[in-house]
Every structure is written in C-alpha cells, then in structure tokens.
Amino acid sequence: MDRRTSERRAGDLRLAAGIVALEFAAAVSTFVASTLLPIVAAELGARDRLGLLIAGGTLGLFVAMPLAGTVLRRLGTGRTLALGTAFYTGGLVVAATAQQAWAFALGQFTSGAASGLLAVFGISAAIRRLDERLRLKVVAASSAMWILPAMVGPAATLALEHVAGWRWALLAPVPVVLAGRFLVVRAVRGEAPSDDGQRLRPAGLLVPAGAAAVVLADGAWPVAAAGALAAVAGTVALLPAGTARLRRGAPSALAAMTLFGAGYVGADSLITVLLTDDYGVGLARAAIVLGAAPLMWGLTSLVVARVGPERQVPAAGLALTAAAVAVLAAGPREFAAALIAWAAGGAGVGLAYPGLYLRATTAAPTPDRTTQAAELATAVITAEAVGGLLGRAGGGALAGIDDGIAVAYGAFAVLLAAAALAATRSRTPTLRPGPAP
C-alpha cells in the first residue's frame, strides 16, 4: 500500500469515526429531550401544544439544510463550526430558560438549525469517500452508539432533573454534542466544500410552512389539514423523480425512509407521554420503555452488519415495527406489554435500517449516467428530515386533543406499514445487458 493510499484510508477512517461520534451525541440529546417531555409540558402548561415542543428542532434542521452548502463555501469549516456552536448553545440556553412554550420552541428551532449546517456536507463526503462495506459498518456503528445512552440516558436524565431541575438537565448534552461536531469538522478538514445542489426549490418551502401550520393550528383543523396537504406536496417535489410512484431501487427506499421517519420518529418522540398519560405509568418506568427500542435497534444492527447486505430484510423489519406500534395504540394498557412491544419495534428497525439506508444511497447502474454522491446525500437527509418533521408535527397535533394520543399511534402504525410496503420495491434493479452488436 503506497503512502497516498494509506493516507486516504486513514482519512476515511477518521471521517467514519467522526460521523459515529456525532451520532452518539445525537443519541444523548434525544434521550434527554424525550425523557423530559412530560415534565417540560407540565411546567410550561403546554400539554395541548406538544407539537410546538417536539417539532422545533427538526423544523430548524430542515430549514438549515439548503443553506449549509452556501455557508460552508463562504465561511469554511472552521468558521462554520464556530457559528454553529454559538447558535446551538444559544438556542439551548433559550429553551432551558423559557417560561412559555413558544420560547422553548424558538430555542429548539435555533439549535436544530445550527445542527443542520454540517449535515449535508458530512454525509455527502461519506458517500463520496467511503466504499459500500465501510458505509454499512458506519450505519451499524451509528446504531450501536444508541446502546449506552439507551441503557443509562433516561435514568441519568431523571437523576439530574431530580437534583438540579429539568432546565439544567436539558443543557447536559452540550459538551458531548460539541465534541462530536468538532470531530466531524476535523475529519473533513482540507476537503473543499462543493456545490452539492443544496438549494431548496420554491415548492420545497411547502414542507416547513405546512409543518409549521400543523404545529401552530391550535385546534383549527382546516388550517392543520391544509398544512398537512402542503407538506405532502412539498415532500413529493423535494424527493427524486419516481419516489412518490415507488420506482424500484433507491426511489422506493427513499419513500420507505420518509414513511419510516414519520412513523417511528413520531412514535418515539411521544412514547413517554403515551405511557404517563394513557398507561398511567410513572416517568421512571416510562423512561425504561423509552430506552428499549433504541437499545434493541443498536444490538440488532450489530448482528445485521455481519450479514451480507443482500440478505437484509428491510420490509420484514418495518412490518415488525408497525405491528409493535399498533400494539401500543390498541393493546393492553400494561407496562410489560408496552416494554415488550417497544423493544420488538426497535429490533424491527435494526433489521430494516442498515439495508434500507444502503439501498437509498446506491444508485441503479445506467449506461449513460451515474447519480452523484451529493444528490444521494441530499435525498437521504431530506427523506429522514421530512419524515421526522411530519411525524413530530402531526403526532403532536393529534396528541393535543382528548384521547388523541392513541389515535396518533394508530396513524404511526399505518405509516410504518406503508413503509414496509415501499421497502419491498427498494432493491436496486440490475441492468440487463443489451443484445450483442
């Protein structure tokens, strides 16, 4: 192996390590926010405004994505890190000191926007530089990064909340997030940001506008319905041609990822509220259930990573998760039933996600065109961000009405079942050779 190849390999490994470290930071933040949600909702008098509390960060991330390329080109990675750090920290401080739900949402929006500055650049660099085998390992390792936070995160968050209050607990992940972001920037240092096509088309503005309308509708269901329709139309406009029609290969994988994001992220964001309000379970036991799905997700992904990509079963995994969420929506209101169901749902994601991600980032071979890595990166990030945003916004809106939390989980189960159907068409088609000349 010559020196250039060795340096290239070392750079690839640093990039992979940076992405995995940032995933660990995201896991810590997610568990803190989800664990504290019932407490924050009660403290701010926002039980009927859950969408406002849980969708702000995702909305900020989505709005920031099309701006990331321009910011990186003009400021460079170092200055972008400084800007992102300032806005991320400032946003969390605003959220932690909020006295009203709208101020909390504004702080979360700001920190989410800061987090989105480097997302497209980092993942597009990974797709350009990492081979398929290493990419699959990165996905599996990123899933594994949720294991430790799943085991200790909810309990540690509740302990810190008991000692110092929820506001200080909300700030606890800041050092971990900043360290992870620093590693990613170091990993891509020296690689010039390219024009990744990260310009949000006008129709794409329908997604954040529609989601915001759903969140802010405050019981005005015609407004919420119009916002949902606008968001769906924007989603169709943003994703590559053929996604809405479930064209075989990457388009169907992207459709499945969008539906998965809406169903799973929505369910995950509200699980502690479901258990404390609908199941009558204390927050400590609800926190145990909260950690069950990502723990099983991580463990299952480690096993799946040792199996060839073609043996993976995204559709079956998503079907298992859909069934688990259906049990949460309509099954017995018992702690044990919820724990088993949510753990099974996480195992289903572990079966589905690595293979689905790989299929979504692998273009079908064509005789005249190869899909660019940046296009795939933008499409994958968009699919996950849009799905998560719509799941949080719609689920939060439904959960705000009387007995609406069970209805929200029924909707999540339907979305996951639709994701399973889309995944059946996600295998990349093989180009058949033409007739010999």
PDB file of N, CA, C and O in Angstrom, residues 170-242:
ATOM      1  N   LEU A 170     -31.560  19.736  30.635  1.00  0.00           N
ATOM      2  CA  LEU A 170     -31.651  19.971  29.202  1.00  0.00           C
ATOM      3  C   LEU A 170     -30.309  20.399  28.608  1.00  0.00           C
ATOM      4  O   LEU A 170     -30.015  20.116  27.441  1.00  0.00           O
ATOM      5  N   LEU A 171     -29.471  21.051  29.408  1.00  0.00           N
ATOM      6  CA  LEU A 171     -28.170  21.530  28.934  1.00  0.00           C
ATOM      7  C   LEU A 171     -27.065  20.480  29.054  1.00  0.00           C
ATOM      8  O   LEU A 171     -25.964  20.692  28.537  1.00  0.00           O
ATOM      9  N   ALA A 172     -27.342  19.363  29.701  1.00  0.00           N
ATOM     10  CA  ALA A 172     -26.299  18.365  29.958  1.00  0.00           C
ATOM     11  C   ALA A 172     -25.626  17.832  28.697  1.00  0.00           C
ATOM     12  O   ALA A 172     -24.422  17.578  28.699  1.00  0.00           O
ATOM     13  N   PRO A 173     -26.351  17.644  27.569  1.00  0.00           N
ATOM     14  CA  PRO A 173     -25.687  17.062  26.393  1.00  0.00           C
ATOM     15  C   PRO A 173     -24.762  18.010  25.643  1.00  0.00           C
ATOM     16  O   PRO A 173     -24.072  17.575  24.712  1.00  0.00           O
ATOM     17  N   VAL A 174     -24.731  19.294  25.999  1.00  0.00           N
ATOM     18  CA  VAL A 174     -23.971  20.265  25.213  1.00  0.00           C
ATOM     19  C   VAL A 174     -22.514  19.849  25.004  1.00  0.00           C
ATOM     20  O   VAL A 174     -22.018  19.858  23.869  1.00  0.00           O
ATOM     21  N   PRO A 175     -21.756  19.472  26.051  1.00  0.00           N
ATOM     22  CA  PRO A 175     -20.353  19.098  25.807  1.00  0.00           C
ATOM     23  C   PRO A 175     -20.195  17.919  24.848  1.00  0.00           C
ATOM     24  O   PRO A 175     -19.284  17.906  24.014  1.00  0.00           O
ATOM     25  N   VAL A 176     -21.092  16.933  24.941  1.00  0.00           N
ATOM     26  CA  VAL A 176     -20.997  15.763  24.066  1.00  0.00           C
ATOM     27  C   VAL A 176     -21.267  16.149  22.620  1.00  0.00           C
ATOM     28  O   VAL A 176     -20.562  15.727  21.689  1.00  0.00           O
ATOM     29  N   VAL A 177     -22.287  16.975  22.398  1.00  0.00           N
ATOM     30  CA  VAL A 177     -22.627  17.406  21.049  1.00  0.00           C
ATOM     31  C   VAL A 177     -21.489  18.214  20.436  1.00  0.00           C
ATOM     32  O   VAL A 177     -21.111  18.011  19.278  1.00  0.00           O
ATOM     33  N   LEU A 178     -20.919  19.127  21.201  1.00  0.00           N
ATOM     34  CA  LEU A 178     -19.837  19.954  20.681  1.00  0.00           C
ATOM     35  C   LEU A 178     -18.607  19.111  20.351  1.00  0.00           C
ATOM     36  O   LEU A 178     -17.938  19.346  19.340  1.00  0.00           O
ATOM     37  N   ALA A 179     -18.312  18.126  21.181  1.00  0.00           N
ATOM     38  CA  ALA A 179     -17.159  17.255  20.910  1.00  0.00           C
ATOM     39  C   ALA A 179     -17.379  16.452  19.623  1.00  0.00           C
ATOM     40  O   ALA A 179     -16.470  16.326  18.791  1.00  0.00           O
ATOM     41  N   GLY A 180     -18.579  15.919  19.439  1.00  0.00           N
ATOM     42  CA  GLY A 180     -18.872  15.163  18.230  1.00  0.00           C
ATOM     43  C   GLY A 180     -18.782  16.025  16.987  1.00  0.00           C
ATOM     44  O   GLY A 180     -18.221  15.620  15.960  1.00  0.00           O
ATOM     45  N   ARG A 181     -19.305  17.244  17.060  1.00  0.00           N
ATOM     46  CA  ARG A 181     -19.247  18.137  15.913  1.00  0.00           C
ATOM     47  C   ARG A 181     -17.805  18.517  15.573  1.00  0.00           C
ATOM     48  O   ARG A 181     -17.416  18.619  14.407  1.00  0.00           O
ATOM     49  N   PHE A 182     -17.004  18.708  16.598  1.00  0.00           N
ATOM     50  CA  PHE A 182     -15.590  19.042  16.371  1.00  0.00           C
ATOM     51  C   PHE A 182     -14.883  17.907  15.638  1.00  0.00           C
ATOM     52  O   PHE A 182     -14.079  18.145  14.723  1.00  0.00           O
ATOM     53  N   LEU A 183     -15.174  16.667  16.002  1.00  0.00           N
ATOM     54  CA  LEU A 183     -14.542  15.527  15.341  1.00  0.00           C
ATOM     55  C   LEU A 183     -14.913  15.461  13.861  1.00  0.00           C
ATOM     56  O   LEU A 183     -14.073  15.147  13.009  1.00  0.00           O
ATOM     57  N   VAL A 184     -16.175  15.743  13.541  1.00  0.00           N
ATOM     58  CA  VAL A 184     -16.586  15.702  12.136  1.00  0.00           C
ATOM     59  C   VAL A 184     -15.853  16.771  11.336  1.00  0.00           C
ATOM     60  O   VAL A 184     -15.369  16.518  10.224  1.00  0.00           O
ATOM     61  N   VAL A 185     -15.747  17.963  11.887  1.00  0.00           N
ATOM     62  CA  VAL A 185     -15.054  19.042  11.178  1.00  0.00           C
ATOM     63  C   VAL A 185     -13.589  18.697  10.957  1.00  0.00           C
ATOM     64  O   VAL A 185     -13.027  18.921   9.877  1.00  0.00           O
ATOM     65  N   ARG A 186     -12.944  18.118  11.970  1.00  0.00           N
ATOM     66  CA  ARG A 186     -11.552  17.708  11.806  1.00  0.00           C
ATOM     67  C   ARG A 186     -11.417  16.634  10.731  1.00  0.00           C
ATOM     68  O   ARG A 186     -10.437  16.594   9.982  1.00  0.00           O
ATOM     69  N   ALA A 187     -12.422  15.765  10.639  1.00  0.00           N
ATOM     70  CA  ALA A 187     -12.348  14.666   9.676  1.00  0.00           C
ATOM     71  C   ALA A 187     -12.433  15.161   8.240  1.00  0.00           C
ATOM     72  O   ALA A 187     -11.809  14.585   7.346  1.00  0.00           O
ATOM     73  N   VAL A 188     -13.188  16.227   7.996  1.00  0.00           N
ATOM     74  CA  VAL A 188     -13.365  16.713   6.624  1.00  0.00           C
ATOM     75  C   VAL A 188     -12.503  17.928   6.336  1.00  0.00           C
ATOM     76  O   VAL A 188     -12.607  18.523   5.264  1.00  0.00           O
ATOM     77  N   ARG A 189     -11.630  18.291   7.270  1.00  0.00           N
ATOM     78  CA  ARG A 189     -10.758  19.452   7.050  1.00  0.00           C
ATOM     79  C   ARG A 189      -9.879  19.203   5.829  1.00  0.00           C
ATOM     80  O   ARG A 189      -9.320  18.130   5.647  1.00  0.00           O
ATOM     81  N   GLY A 190      -9.757  20.238   5.000  1.00  0.00           N
ATOM     82  CA  GLY A 190      -8.930  20.118   3.806  1.00  0.00           C
ATOM     83  C   GLY A 190      -9.713  19.704   2.581  1.00  0.00           C
ATOM     84  O   GLY A 190      -9.217  19.813   1.466  1.00  0.00           O
ATOM     85  N   GLU A 191     -10.934  19.228   2.760  1.00  0.00           N
ATOM     86  CA  GLU A 191     -11.773  18.867   1.618  1.00  0.00           C
ATOM     87  C   GLU A 191     -12.660  20.046   1.292  1.00  0.00           C
ATOM     88  O   GLU A 191     -13.486  20.466   2.092  1.00  0.00           O
ATOM     89  N   ALA A 192     -12.466  20.610   0.135  1.00  0.00           N
ATOM     90  CA  ALA A 192     -13.194  21.817  -0.236  1.00  0.00           C
ATOM     91  C   ALA A 192     -14.677  21.516  -0.394  1.00  0.00           C
ATOM     92  O   ALA A 192     -15.048  20.560  -1.085  1.00  0.00           O
ATOM     93  N   PRO A 193     -15.543  22.326   0.235  1.00  0.00           N
ATOM     94  CA  PRO A 193     -16.974  22.126   0.037  1.00  0.00           C
ATOM     95  C   PRO A 193     -17.333  22.320  -1.426  1.00  0.00           C
ATOM     96  O   PRO A 193     -16.864  23.247  -2.080  1.00  0.00           O
ATOM     97  N   SER A 194     -18.137  21.424  -1.962  1.00  0.00           N
ATOM     98  CA  SER A 194     -18.543  21.515  -3.363  1.00  0.00           C
ATOM     99  C   SER A 194     -19.967  22.018  -3.456  1.00  0.00           C
ATOM    100  O   SER A 194     -20.691  22.086  -2.482  1.00  0.00           O
ATOM    101  N   ASP A 195     -20.329  22.373  -4.665  1.00  0.00           N
ATOM    102  CA  ASP A 195     -21.709  22.791  -4.900  1.00  0.00           C
ATOM    103  C   ASP A 195     -22.575  21.548  -4.950  1.00  0.00           C
ATOM    104  O   ASP A 195     -22.668  20.876  -5.972  1.00  0.00           O
ATOM    105  N   ASP A 196     -23.202  21.216  -3.815  1.00  0.00           N
ATOM    106  CA  ASP A 196     -23.920  19.960  -3.691  1.00  0.00           C
ATOM    107  C   ASP A 196     -25.373  20.040  -4.140  1.00  0.00           C
ATOM    108  O   ASP A 196     -26.161  19.149  -3.873  1.00  0.00           O
ATOM    109  N   GLY A 197     -25.725  21.115  -4.783  1.00  0.00           N
ATOM    110  CA  GLY A 197     -27.112  21.213  -5.215  1.00  0.00           C
ATOM    111  C   GLY A 197     -28.071  21.354  -4.064  1.00  0.00           C
ATOM    112  O   GLY A 197     -29.219  20.963  -4.139  1.00  0.00           O
ATOM    113  N   GLN A 198     -27.613  21.962  -2.963  1.00  0.00           N
ATOM    114  CA  GLN A 198     -28.422  22.051  -1.758  1.00  0.00           C
ATOM    115  C   GLN A 198     -29.292  23.304  -1.769  1.00  0.00           C
ATOM    116  O   GLN A 198     -29.393  24.010  -0.780  1.00  0.00           O
ATOM    117  N   ARG A 199     -29.881  23.632  -2.874  1.00  0.00           N
ATOM    118  CA  ARG A 199     -30.732  24.799  -2.960  1.00  0.00           C
ATOM    119  C   ARG A 199     -32.181  24.324  -2.913  1.00  0.00           C
ATOM    120  O   ARG A 199     -32.610  23.558  -3.761  1.00  0.00           O
ATOM    121  N   LEU A 200     -32.867  24.815  -1.951  1.00  0.00           N
ATOM    122  CA  LEU A 200     -34.249  24.370  -1.769  1.00  0.00           C
ATOM    123  C   LEU A 200     -35.128  24.988  -2.842  1.00  0.00           C
ATOM    124  O   LEU A 200     -35.197  26.204  -2.987  1.00  0.00           O
ATOM    125  N   ARG A 201     -35.755  24.145  -3.635  1.00  0.00           N
ATOM    126  CA  ARG A 201     -36.647  24.653  -4.654  1.00  0.00           C
ATOM    127  C   ARG A 201     -37.855  25.306  -4.003  1.00  0.00           C
ATOM    128  O   ARG A 201     -38.255  24.936  -2.900  1.00  0.00           O
ATOM    129  N   PRO A 202     -38.466  26.314  -4.682  1.00  0.00           N
ATOM    130  CA  PRO A 202     -39.599  27.020  -4.073  1.00  0.00           C
ATOM    131  C   PRO A 202     -40.683  26.081  -3.552  1.00  0.00           C
ATOM    132  O   PRO A 202     -41.235  26.299  -2.470  1.00  0.00           O
ATOM    133  N   ALA A 203     -40.992  25.018  -4.305  1.00  0.00           N
ATOM    134  CA  ALA A 203     -42.034  24.092  -3.846  1.00  0.00           C
ATOM    135  C   ALA A 203     -41.640  23.411  -2.549  1.00  0.00           C
ATOM    136  O   ALA A 203     -42.507  23.035  -1.744  1.00  0.00           O
ATOM    137  N   GLY A 204     -40.327  23.268  -2.316  1.00  0.00           N
ATOM    138  CA  GLY A 204     -39.877  22.628  -1.093  1.00  0.00           C
ATOM    139  C   GLY A 204     -40.186  23.434   0.149  1.00  0.00           C
ATOM    140  O   GLY A 204     -40.238  22.884   1.263  1.00  0.00           O
ATOM    141  N   LEU A 205     -40.402  24.739  -0.018  1.00  0.00           N
ATOM    142  CA  LEU A 205     -40.764  25.570   1.134  1.00  0.00           C
ATOM    143  C   LEU A 205     -42.126  25.177   1.696  1.00  0.00           C
ATOM    144  O   LEU A 205     -42.474  25.561   2.817  1.00  0.00           O
ATOM    145  N   LEU A 206     -42.892  24.427   0.898  1.00  0.00           N
ATOM    146  CA  LEU A 206     -44.186  23.962   1.398  1.00  0.00           C
ATOM    147  C   LEU A 206     -44.030  23.030   2.592  1.00  0.00           C
ATOM    148  O   LEU A 206     -44.938  22.937   3.425  1.00  0.00           O
ATOM    149  N   VAL A 207     -42.882  22.318   2.676  1.00  0.00           N
ATOM    150  CA  VAL A 207     -42.711  21.365   3.777  1.00  0.00           C
ATOM    151  C   VAL A 207     -42.621  22.073   5.127  1.00  0.00           C
ATOM    152  O   VAL A 207     -43.447  21.814   6.025  1.00  0.00           O
ATOM    153  N   PRO A 208     -41.635  22.966   5.348  1.00  0.00           N
ATOM    154  CA  PRO A 208     -41.600  23.636   6.651  1.00  0.00           C
ATOM    155  C   PRO A 208     -42.818  24.518   6.892  1.00  0.00           C
ATOM    156  O   PRO A 208     -43.307  24.619   8.029  1.00  0.00           O
ATOM    157  N   ALA A 209     -43.338  25.158   5.831  1.00  0.00           N
ATOM    158  CA  ALA A 209     -44.521  26.002   6.010  1.00  0.00           C
ATOM    159  C   ALA A 209     -45.722  25.159   6.416  1.00  0.00           C
ATOM    160  O   ALA A 209     -46.491  25.526   7.322  1.00  0.00           O
ATOM    161  N   GLY A 210     -45.893  24.025   5.739  1.00  0.00           N
ATOM    162  CA  GLY A 210     -47.021  23.158   6.073  1.00  0.00           C
ATOM    163  C   GLY A 210     -46.902  22.569   7.462  1.00  0.00           C
ATOM    164  O   GLY A 210     -47.883  22.517   8.216  1.00  0.00           O
ATOM    165  N   ALA A 211     -45.688  22.118   7.828  1.00  0.00           N
ATOM    166  CA  ALA A 211     -45.484  21.568   9.167  1.00  0.00           C
ATOM    167  C   ALA A 211     -45.723  22.628  10.237  1.00  0.00           C
ATOM    168  O   ALA A 211     -46.323  22.353  11.285  1.00  0.00           O
ATOM    169  N   ALA A 212     -45.256  23.852   9.979  1.00  0.00           N
ATOM    170  CA  ALA A 212     -45.482  24.934  10.937  1.00  0.00           C
ATOM    171  C   ALA A 212     -46.976  25.215  11.093  1.00  0.00           C
ATOM    172  O   ALA A 212     -47.463  25.491  12.207  1.00  0.00           O
ATOM    173  N   ALA A 213     -47.719  25.133   9.984  1.00  0.00           N
ATOM    174  CA  ALA A 213     -49.165  25.350  10.067  1.00  0.00           C
ATOM    175  C   ALA A 213     -49.829  24.287  10.930  1.00  0.00           C
ATOM    176  O   ALA A 213     -50.732  24.580  11.727  1.00  0.00           O
ATOM    177  N   VAL A 214     -49.375  23.029  10.798  1.00  0.00           N
ATOM    178  CA  VAL A 214     -49.926  21.950  11.623  1.00  0.00           C
ATOM    179  C   VAL A 214     -49.628  22.205  13.097  1.00  0.00           C
ATOM    180  O   VAL A 214     -50.494  22.055  13.974  1.00  0.00           O
ATOM    181  N   VAL A 215     -48.395  22.599  13.390  1.00  0.00           N
ATOM    182  CA  VAL A 215     -47.980  22.822  14.778  1.00  0.00           C
ATOM    183  C   VAL A 215     -48.717  24.005  15.399  1.00  0.00           C
ATOM    184  O   VAL A 215     -49.121  23.955  16.571  1.00  0.00           O
ATOM    185  N   LEU A 216     -48.899  25.052  14.627  1.00  0.00           N
ATOM    186  CA  LEU A 216     -49.464  26.293  15.173  1.00  0.00           C
ATOM    187  C   LEU A 216     -50.973  26.394  15.007  1.00  0.00           C
ATOM    188  O   LEU A 216     -51.562  27.397  15.401  1.00  0.00           O
ATOM    189  N   ALA A 217     -51.608  25.369  14.423  1.00  0.00           N
ATOM    190  CA  ALA A 217     -53.042  25.449  14.150  1.00  0.00           C
ATOM    191  C   ALA A 217     -53.864  25.629  15.417  1.00  0.00           C
ATOM    192  O   ALA A 217     -54.914  26.275  15.401  1.00  0.00           O
ATOM    193  N   ASP A 218     -53.403  25.031  16.532  1.00  0.00           N
ATOM    194  CA  ASP A 218     -54.057  25.202  17.836  1.00  0.00           C
ATOM    195  C   ASP A 218     -55.547  24.856  17.781  1.00  0.00           C
ATOM    196  O   ASP A 218     -56.400  25.621  18.230  1.00  0.00           O
ATOM    197  N   GLY A 219     -55.843  23.682  17.205  1.00  0.00           N
ATOM    198  CA  GLY A 219     -57.224  23.227  17.188  1.00  0.00           C
ATOM    199  C   GLY A 219     -58.003  23.626  15.948  1.00  0.00           C
ATOM    200  O   GLY A 219     -59.135  23.160  15.765  1.00  0.00           O
ATOM    201  N   ALA A 220     -57.444  24.502  15.122  1.00  0.00           N
ATOM    202  CA  ALA A 220     -58.124  24.887  13.875  1.00  0.00           C
ATOM    203  C   ALA A 220     -57.813  23.825  12.826  1.00  0.00           C
ATOM    204  O   ALA A 220     -56.853  23.938  12.060  1.00  0.00           O
ATOM    205  N   TRP A 221     -58.648  22.786  12.763  1.00  0.00           N
ATOM    206  CA  TRP A 221     -58.340  21.624  11.939  1.00  0.00           C
ATOM    207  C   TRP A 221     -58.330  21.901  10.446  1.00  0.00           C
ATOM    208  O   TRP A 221     -57.546  21.262   9.711  1.00  0.00           O
ATOM    209  N   PRO A 222     -59.128  22.829   9.906  1.00  0.00           N
ATOM    210  CA  PRO A 222     -58.955  23.163   8.482  1.00  0.00           C
ATOM    211  C   PRO A 222     -57.557  23.697   8.176  1.00  0.00           C
ATOM    212  O   PRO A 222     -56.982  23.375   7.136  1.00  0.00           O
ATOM    213  N   VAL A 223     -57.007  24.490   9.099  1.00  0.00           N
ATOM    214  CA  VAL A 223     -55.643  25.009   8.913  1.00  0.00           C
ATOM    215  C   VAL A 223     -54.642  23.866   8.968  1.00  0.00           C
ATOM    216  O   VAL A 223     -53.714  23.780   8.151  1.00  0.00           O
ATOM    217  N   ALA A 224     -54.826  22.965   9.940  1.00  0.00           N
ATOM    218  CA  ALA A 224     -53.917  21.831  10.071  1.00  0.00           C
ATOM    219  C   ALA A 224     -53.989  20.927   8.846  1.00  0.00           C
ATOM    220  O   ALA A 224     -52.956  20.453   8.346  1.00  0.00           O
ATOM    221  N   ALA A 225     -55.196  20.682   8.344  1.00  0.00           N
ATOM    222  CA  ALA A 225     -55.343  19.818   7.163  1.00  0.00           C
ATOM    223  C   ALA A 225     -54.686  20.454   5.944  1.00  0.00           C
ATOM    224  O   ALA A 225     -54.006  19.770   5.158  1.00  0.00           O
ATOM    225  N   ALA A 226     -54.871  21.764   5.774  1.00  0.00           N
ATOM    226  CA  ALA A 226     -54.242  22.450   4.648  1.00  0.00           C
ATOM    227  C   ALA A 226     -52.722  22.399   4.776  1.00  0.00           C
ATOM    228  O   ALA A 226     -52.009  22.212   3.777  1.00  0.00           O
ATOM    229  N   GLY A 227     -52.224  22.559   5.995  1.00  0.00           N
ATOM    230  CA  GLY A 227     -50.786  22.476   6.209  1.00  0.00           C
ATOM    231  C   GLY A 227     -50.242  21.094   5.894  1.00  0.00           C
ATOM    232  O   GLY A 227     -49.177  20.954   5.283  1.00  0.00           O
ATOM    233  N   ALA A 228     -50.985  20.048   6.286  1.00  0.00           N
ATOM    234  CA  ALA A 228     -50.543  18.681   6.001  1.00  0.00           C
ATOM    235  C   ALA A 228     -50.496  18.420   4.502  1.00  0.00           C
ATOM    236  O   ALA A 228     -49.540  17.819   3.991  1.00  0.00           O
ATOM    237  N   LEU A 229     -51.504  18.885   3.775  1.00  0.00           N
ATOM    238  CA  LEU A 229     -51.515  18.695   2.324  1.00  0.00           C
ATOM    239  C   LEU A 229     -50.356  19.442   1.663  1.00  0.00           C
ATOM    240  O   LEU A 229     -49.712  18.934   0.736  1.00  0.00           O
ATOM    241  N   ALA A 230     -50.087  20.659   2.151  1.00  0.00           N
ATOM    242  CA  ALA A 230     -48.971  21.428   1.600  1.00  0.00           C
ATOM    243  C   ALA A 230     -47.649  20.725   1.857  1.00  0.00           C
ATOM    244  O   ALA A 230     -46.768  20.683   0.989  1.00  0.00           O
ATOM    245  N   ALA A 231     -47.495  20.164   3.062  1.00  0.00           N
ATOM    246  CA  ALA A 231     -46.249  19.475   3.400  1.00  0.00           C
ATOM    247  C   ALA A 231     -46.049  18.236   2.538  1.00  0.00           C
ATOM    248  O   ALA A 231     -44.934  17.949   2.085  1.00  0.00           O
ATOM    249  N   VAL A 232     -47.121  17.494   2.291  1.00  0.00           N
ATOM    250  CA  VAL A 232     -47.019  16.307   1.438  1.00  0.00           C
ATOM    251  C   VAL A 232     -46.647  16.712   0.009  1.00  0.00           C
ATOM    252  O   VAL A 232     -45.791  16.086  -0.631  1.00  0.00           O
ATOM    253  N   ALA A 233     -47.278  17.770  -0.494  1.00  0.00           N
ATOM    254  CA  ALA A 233     -46.950  18.242  -1.846  1.00  0.00           C
ATOM    255  C   ALA A 233     -45.489  18.680  -1.926  1.00  0.00           C
ATOM    256  O   ALA A 233     -44.796  18.401  -2.913  1.00  0.00           O
ATOM    257  N   GLY A 234     -45.013  19.362  -0.901  1.00  0.00           N
ATOM    258  CA  GLY A 234     -43.620  19.772  -0.884  1.00  0.00           C
ATOM    259  C   GLY A 234     -42.674  18.594  -0.820  1.00  0.00           C
ATOM    260  O   GLY A 234     -41.601  18.607  -1.435  1.00  0.00           O
ATOM    261  N   THR A 235     -43.059  17.569  -0.088  1.00  0.00           N
ATOM    262  CA  THR A 235     -42.223  16.371   0.010  1.00  0.00           C
ATOM    263  C   THR A 235     -42.073  15.708  -1.348  1.00  0.00           C
ATOM    264  O   THR A 235     -40.973  15.323  -1.755  1.00  0.00           O
ATOM    265  N   VAL A 236     -43.176  15.586  -2.076  1.00  0.00           N
ATOM    266  CA  VAL A 236     -43.132  14.986  -3.412  1.00  0.00           C
ATOM    267  C   VAL A 236     -42.232  15.804  -4.332  1.00  0.00           C
ATOM    268  O   VAL A 236     -41.459  15.255  -5.136  1.00  0.00           O
ATOM    269  N   ALA A 237     -42.278  17.139  -4.188  1.00  0.00           N
ATOM    270  CA  ALA A 237     -41.459  17.990  -5.040  1.00  0.00           C
ATOM    271  C   ALA A 237     -39.975  17.897  -4.698  1.00  0.00           C
ATOM    272  O   ALA A 237     -39.124  18.018  -5.582  1.00  0.00           O
ATOM    273  N   LEU A 238     -39.665  17.678  -3.425  1.00  0.00           N
ATOM    274  CA  LEU A 238     -38.271  17.661  -2.990  1.00  0.00           C
ATOM    275  C   LEU A 238     -37.543  16.378  -3.347  1.00  0.00           C
ATOM    276  O   LEU A 238     -36.369  16.410  -3.725  1.00  0.00           O
ATOM    277  N   LEU A 239     -38.203  15.241  -3.219  1.00  0.00           N
ATOM    278  CA  LEU A 239     -37.533  13.959  -3.402  1.00  0.00           C
ATOM    279  C   LEU A 239     -37.371  13.635  -4.888  1.00  0.00           C
ATOM    280  O   LEU A 239     -38.091  14.162  -5.730  1.00  0.00           O
ATOM    281  N   PRO A 240     -36.414  12.784  -5.230  1.00  0.00           N
ATOM    282  CA  PRO A 240     -36.126  12.497  -6.634  1.00  0.00           C
ATOM    283  C   PRO A 240     -37.337  11.944  -7.381  1.00  0.00           C
ATOM    284  O   PRO A 240     -38.255  11.367  -6.788  1.00  0.00           O
ATOM    285  N   ALA A 241     -37.304  12.129  -8.692  1.00  0.00           N
ATOM    286  CA  ALA A 241     -38.387  11.622  -9.536  1.00  0.00           C
ATOM    287  C   ALA A 241     -38.543  10.118  -9.336  1.00  0.00           C
ATOM    288  O   ALA A 241     -37.565   9.388  -9.261  1.00  0.00           O
ATOM    289  N   GLY A 242     -39.779   9.688  -9.248  1.00  0.00           N
ATOM    290  CA  GLY A 242     -40.055   8.269  -9.066  1.00  0.00           C
ATOM    291  C   GLY A 242     -40.270   7.860  -7.628  1.00  0.00           C
ATOM    292  O   GLY A 242     -40.743   6.752  -7.357  1.00  0.00           O
TER     293      GLY A 242
END
